[in-house]
PDB file of C-alpha atoms in Angstrom:
ATOM      1  CA  MET A 163      95.035 100.416 113.255  1.00  0.00           C
ATOM      2  CA  SER A 164      94.660 100.023 109.878  1.00  0.00           C
ATOM      3  CA  GLU A 165      93.506 101.988 106.780  1.00  0.00           C
ATOM      4  CA  THR A 166      93.371 101.965 103.489  1.00  0.00           C
ATOM      5  CA  GLU A 167      92.547 105.028 101.196  1.00  0.00           C
ATOM      6  CA  ASN A 168      94.492 106.927  99.159  1.00  0.00           C
ATOM      7  CA  ARG A 169      96.705 108.815 101.363  1.00  0.00           C
ATOM      8  CA  PRO A 170      98.244 107.335 104.526  1.00  0.00           C
ATOM      9  CA  PRO A 171      97.340 108.611 108.100  1.00  0.00           C
ATOM     10  CA  ARG A 172      99.179 111.701 109.279  1.00  0.00           C
ATOM     11  CA  GLU A 173     101.134 109.737 112.031  1.00  0.00           C
ATOM     12  CA  ILE A 174     102.557 107.520 108.920  1.00  0.00           C
ATOM     13  CA  ARG A 175     103.624 110.778 106.688  1.00  0.00           C
ATOM     14  CA  ALA A 176     104.929 112.220 109.760  1.00  0.00           C
ATOM     15  CA  ALA A 177     107.249 109.242 110.639  1.00  0.00           C
ATOM     16  CA  LEU A 178     108.502 108.960 106.897  1.00  0.00           C
ATOM     17  CA  ASP A 179     109.374 112.773 107.023  1.00  0.00           C
ATOM     18  CA  ALA A 180     111.462 112.301 110.633  1.00  0.00           C
ATOM     19  CA  HIS A 181     113.972 110.102 108.934  1.00  0.00           C
ATOM     20  CA  THR A 182     116.212 110.186 106.106  1.00  0.00           C
ATOM     21  CA  THR A 183     117.690 106.467 105.606  1.00  0.00           C
ATOM     22  CA  MET A 184     115.645 103.158 104.637  1.00  0.00           C
ATOM     23  CA  THR A 185     117.170 100.007 104.291  1.00  0.00           C
ATOM     24  CA  LEU A 186     115.510  98.515 101.017  1.00  0.00           C
ATOM     25  CA  ALA A 187     115.464  94.957 100.332  1.00  0.00           C
ATOM     26  CA  TYR A 188     115.201  93.315  97.105  1.00  0.00           C
ATOM     27  CA  THR A 189     115.565  89.900  95.163  1.00  0.00           C
ATOM     28  CA  ASP A 190     117.695  88.779  92.264  1.00  0.00           C
ATOM     29  CA  GLU A 191     119.165  85.949  90.433  1.00  0.00           C
ATOM     30  CA  ASP A 192     121.562  85.336  94.230  1.00  0.00           C
ATOM     31  CA  GLY A 193     118.602  85.881  96.059  1.00  0.00           C
ATOM     32  CA  PRO A 194     117.535  88.554  98.555  1.00  0.00           C
ATOM     33  CA  GLN A 195     119.746  91.377  99.440  1.00  0.00           C
ATOM     34  CA  ALA A 196     119.354  94.445 101.219  1.00  0.00           C
ATOM     35  CA  CYS A 197     121.157  98.582 101.001  1.00  0.00           C
ATOM     36  CA  ALA A 198     120.973 101.340 103.019  1.00  0.00           C
ATOM     37  CA  VAL A 199     119.788 104.271 100.833  1.00  0.00           C
ATOM     38  CA  LEU A 200     119.021 107.924 101.612  1.00  0.00           C
ATOM     39  CA  TYR A 201     115.838 108.833 100.729  1.00  0.00           C
ATOM     40  CA  ALA A 202     113.065 112.136 100.308  1.00  0.00           C
ATOM     41  CA  VAL A 203     109.299 111.920 100.389  1.00  0.00           C
ATOM     42  CA  GLY A 204     107.843 112.788  97.081  1.00  0.00           C
ATOM     43  CA  GLU A 205     104.197 113.834  97.109  1.00  0.00           C
ATOM     44  CA  PRO A 206     102.863 113.352  93.318  1.00  0.00           C
ATOM     45  CA  THR A 207      99.827 115.591  92.805  1.00  0.00           C
ATOM     46  CA  GLY A 208      96.685 113.160  93.875  1.00  0.00           C
ATOM     47  CA  GLN A 209      98.923 110.423  94.788  1.00  0.00           C
ATOM     48  CA  SER A 210     100.292 108.430  97.985  1.00  0.00           C
ATOM     49  CA  PRO A 211     103.831 109.779  98.692  1.00  0.00           C
ATOM     50  CA  ASN A 212     106.747 108.442  97.131  1.00  0.00           C
ATOM     51  CA  LEU A 213     110.413 108.113  98.403  1.00  0.00           C
ATOM     52  CA  LEU A 214     112.966 109.212  96.312  1.00  0.00           C
ATOM     53  CA  PHE A 215     116.514 107.495  96.182  1.00  0.00           C
ATOM     54  CA  VAL A 216     119.676 107.808  93.993  1.00  0.00           C
ATOM     55  CA  THR A 217     121.330 104.693  93.175  1.00  0.00           C
ATOM     56  CA  SER A 218     123.145 103.982  89.931  1.00  0.00           C
ATOM     57  CA  THR A 219     122.023 100.748  87.449  1.00  0.00           C
ATOM     58  CA  THR A 220     125.652  99.244  88.008  1.00  0.00           C
ATOM     59  CA  THR A 221     124.679  98.438  91.740  1.00  0.00           C
ATOM     60  CA  ARG A 222     123.745  95.458  92.392  1.00  0.00           C
ATOM     61  CA  HIS A 223     120.032  96.860  93.851  1.00  0.00           C
ATOM     62  CA  GLY A 224     120.047  98.904  90.519  1.00  0.00           C
ATOM     63  CA  ARG A 225     120.612  96.321  88.553  1.00  0.00           C
ATOM     64  CA  ALA A 226     118.040  93.941  90.479  1.00  0.00           C
ATOM     65  CA  LEU A 227     115.092  96.613  90.132  1.00  0.00           C
ATOM     66  CA  LEU A 228     115.814  97.641  86.879  1.00  0.00           C
ATOM     67  CA  ALA A 229     116.109  93.877  84.919  1.00  0.00           C
ATOM     68  CA  GLY A 230     113.854  91.804  87.462  1.00  0.00           C
ATOM     69  CA  ASP A 231     111.087  92.130  89.763  1.00  0.00           C
ATOM     70  CA  PRO A 232     110.649  96.419  90.850  1.00  0.00           C
ATOM     71  CA  ARG A 233     108.933  95.310  94.226  1.00  0.00           C
ATOM     72  CA  ALA A 234     110.761  95.921  96.943  1.00  0.00           C
ATOM     73  CA  ALA A 235     110.446  96.179 100.958  1.00  0.00           C
ATOM     74  CA  PHE A 236     111.940  98.476 103.114  1.00  0.00           C
ATOM     75  CA  THR A 237     112.466  99.609 106.919  1.00  0.00           C
ATOM     76  CA  VAL A 238     112.926 102.850 108.521  1.00  0.00           C
ATOM     77  CA  GLN A 239     114.099 103.947 112.095  1.00  0.00           C
ATOM     78  CA  ARG A 240     116.660 105.142 114.342  1.00  0.00           C
ATOM     79  CA  ASP A 241     119.495 103.959 115.683  1.00  0.00           C
ATOM     80  CA  GLY A 242     120.273 103.607 119.553  1.00  0.00           C
ATOM     81  CA  GLN A 243     116.363 102.868 120.007  1.00  0.00           C
ATOM     82  CA  VAL A 244     115.521 101.239 123.507  1.00  0.00           C
ATOM     83  CA  TRP A 245     112.609  98.652 123.287  1.00  0.00           C
ATOM     84  CA  THR A 246     110.535 100.591 124.806  1.00  0.00           C
ATOM     85  CA  ALA A 247     110.021 103.566 122.852  1.00  0.00           C
ATOM     86  CA  LEU A 248     111.325 101.594 119.349  1.00  0.00           C
ATOM     87  CA  THR A 249     109.452 103.460 116.522  1.00  0.00           C
ATOM     88  CA  GLY A 250     109.969 102.531 112.594  1.00  0.00           C
ATOM     89  CA  ILE A 251     108.188 102.163 109.609  1.00  0.00           C
ATOM     90  CA  GLN A 252     107.776  98.598 107.480  1.00  0.00           C
ATOM     91  CA  GLY A 253     106.887  98.776 103.914  1.00  0.00           C
ATOM     92  CA  ARG A 254     106.355  97.842 100.386  1.00  0.00           C
ATOM     93  CA  GLY A 255     106.120  98.648  96.985  1.00  0.00           C
ATOM     94  CA  THR A 256     107.087  99.377  93.542  1.00  0.00           C
ATOM     95  CA  CYS A 257     110.136 100.848  92.194  1.00  0.00           C
ATOM     96  CA  ARG A 258     110.874 102.523  88.993  1.00  0.00           C
ATOM     97  CA  ARG A 259     113.981 104.592  87.359  1.00  0.00           C
ATOM     98  CA  LEU A 260     112.850 108.208  87.088  1.00  0.00           C
ATOM     99  CA  GLU A 261     113.386 109.665  83.465  1.00  0.00           C
ATOM    100  CA  GLY A 262     112.465 113.240  82.085  1.00  0.00           C
ATOM    101  CA  ALA A 263     110.107 116.188  83.443  1.00  0.00           C
ATOM    102  CA  ASP A 264     109.676 112.929  86.075  1.00  0.00           C
ATOM    103  CA  ARG A 265     113.329 113.062  86.957  1.00  0.00           C
ATOM    104  CA  GLU A 266     113.317 116.952  87.265  1.00  0.00           C
ATOM    105  CA  THR A 267     110.317 117.119  89.618  1.00  0.00           C
ATOM    106  CA  GLY A 268     111.745 114.415  91.755  1.00  0.00           C
ATOM    107  CA  TRP A 269     115.395 116.017  91.600  1.00  0.00           C
ATOM    108  CA  ARG A 270     113.939 119.265  93.094  1.00  0.00           C
ATOM    109  CA  THR A 271     112.492 117.208  96.246  1.00  0.00           C
ATOM    110  CA  TYR A 272     115.190 115.126  96.699  1.00  0.00           C
ATOM    111  CA  THR A 273     117.958 118.222  96.397  1.00  0.00           C
ATOM    112  CA  ALA A 274     115.585 120.247  98.739  1.00  0.00           C
ATOM    113  CA  ARG A 275     115.349 117.365 101.447  1.00  0.00           C
ATOM    114  CA  PHE A 276     119.313 116.928 100.922  1.00  0.00           C
ATOM    115  CA  PRO A 277     120.791 120.679 100.211  1.00  0.00           C
ATOM    116  CA  TYR A 278     124.559 119.717 100.802  1.00  0.00           C
ATOM    117  CA  VAL A 279     124.297 118.163  97.088  1.00  0.00           C
ATOM    118  CA  ASP A 280     123.486 121.448  95.077  1.00  0.00           C
ATOM    119  CA  HIS A 281     126.357 123.263  97.575  1.00  0.00           C
ATOM    120  CA  ASN A 282     129.111 120.920  96.705  1.00  0.00           C
ATOM    121  CA  GLU A 283     130.007 120.971  92.787  1.00  0.00           C
ATOM    122  CA  ARG A 284     131.835 117.810  92.477  1.00  0.00           C
ATOM    123  CA  LEU A 285     129.133 116.022  94.361  1.00  0.00           C
ATOM    124  CA  ARG A 286     126.011 117.735  92.590  1.00  0.00           C
ATOM    125  CA  GLN A 287     127.769 116.702  88.830  1.00  0.00           C
ATOM    126  CA  ALA A 288     128.056 113.204  90.027  1.00  0.00           C
ATOM    127  CA  MET A 289     124.899 112.752  91.352  1.00  0.00           C
ATOM    128  CA  GLU A 290     123.102 114.310  88.420  1.00  0.00           C
ATOM    129  CA  ARG A 291     124.922 111.304  86.437  1.00  0.00           C
ATOM    130  CA  THR A 292     123.407 108.469  88.488  1.00  0.00           C
ATOM    131  CA  ASP A 293     119.874 107.584  88.487  1.00  0.00           C
ATOM    132  CA  LEU A 294     116.699 108.781  90.480  1.00  0.00           C
ATOM    133  CA  TRP A 295     114.542 106.092  91.757  1.00  0.00           C
ATOM    134  CA  GLU A 296     110.799 106.077  93.440  1.00  0.00           C
ATOM    135  CA  LEU A 297     109.622 103.690  95.740  1.00  0.00           C
ATOM    136  CA  ARG A 298     105.573 103.790  95.876  1.00  0.00           C
ATOM    137  CA  PRO A 299     104.615 102.250  98.652  1.00  0.00           C
ATOM    138  CA  ASP A 300     101.264 100.398  98.515  1.00  0.00           C
ATOM    139  CA  TRP A 301     101.379  99.148 101.976  1.00  0.00           C
ATOM    140  CA  LEU A 302     103.140 101.207 105.332  1.00  0.00           C
ATOM    141  CA  ARG A 303     102.976 100.277 108.924  1.00  0.00           C
ATOM    142  CA  VAL A 304     104.416 102.289 111.478  1.00  0.00           C
ATOM    143  CA  ILE A 305     105.325 100.552 114.741  1.00  0.00           C
ATOM    144  CA  ASP A 306     105.529 102.600 118.487  1.00  0.00           C
ATOM    145  CA  ASN A 307     106.405 100.577 121.335  1.00  0.00           C
ATOM    146  CA  GLY A 308     105.997 104.790 123.256  1.00  0.00           C
ATOM    147  CA  GLN A 309     102.292 104.439 122.695  1.00  0.00           C
ATOM    148  CA  GLY A 310     102.146 100.783 123.942  1.00  0.00           C
ATOM    149  CA  PHE A 311     104.065  97.798 123.192  1.00  0.00           C
ATOM    150  CA  GLY A 312     103.292  96.428 119.707  1.00  0.00           C
ATOM    151  CA  HIS A 313     101.318  99.739 118.667  1.00  0.00           C
ATOM    152  CA  ARG A 314     100.973  99.982 115.102  1.00  0.00           C
ATOM    153  CA  THR A 315      99.407 102.002 112.143  1.00  0.00           C
ATOM    154  CA  GLU A 316      98.743 100.383 108.723  1.00  0.00           C
ATOM    155  CA  TRP A 317      97.826 101.860 105.616  1.00  0.00           C
ATOM    156  CA  THR A 318      97.313 100.231 101.959  1.00  0.00           C
ATOM    157  CA  ARG A 319      96.880 102.235  99.414  1.00  0.00           C
ATOM    158  CA  SER A 320      93.706 101.545  97.164  1.00  0.00           C
ATOM    159  CA  ALA A 321      93.374 100.216  94.152  1.00  0.00           C
TER     160      ALA A 321
END
């Protein structure tokens, strides 16, 4: 099933909400690379969900997203799955570093998903000094072999 609209189908949103770690793929002058980051799902008013993650601009992926191509691809899935029940998300979109009111709103969403950040003073201070990013997907695919081998639901953000 494939849809094009402003908001992804409920199945895709539920899959994004069910996980907390994504593998972010990007490119820089040294070529393609991937890294794992924790994410929270945000939902700006009237827009498709965005994925919020924390990383410093001193990391390889932070430098690449800030200075180069802000487009990225990602996957989200549980570890330890068997192929007959394999489920996960594939996606791509555009990343941007959040600042000002966008960062404040995003930070509240991120810490609601990961409340331990606010409960540890040292961690909270360290996280507040780093950068909060938004990955705004323009294409998402959920694979769910539990509904039949190769079952997928796709969504493309409308222009």
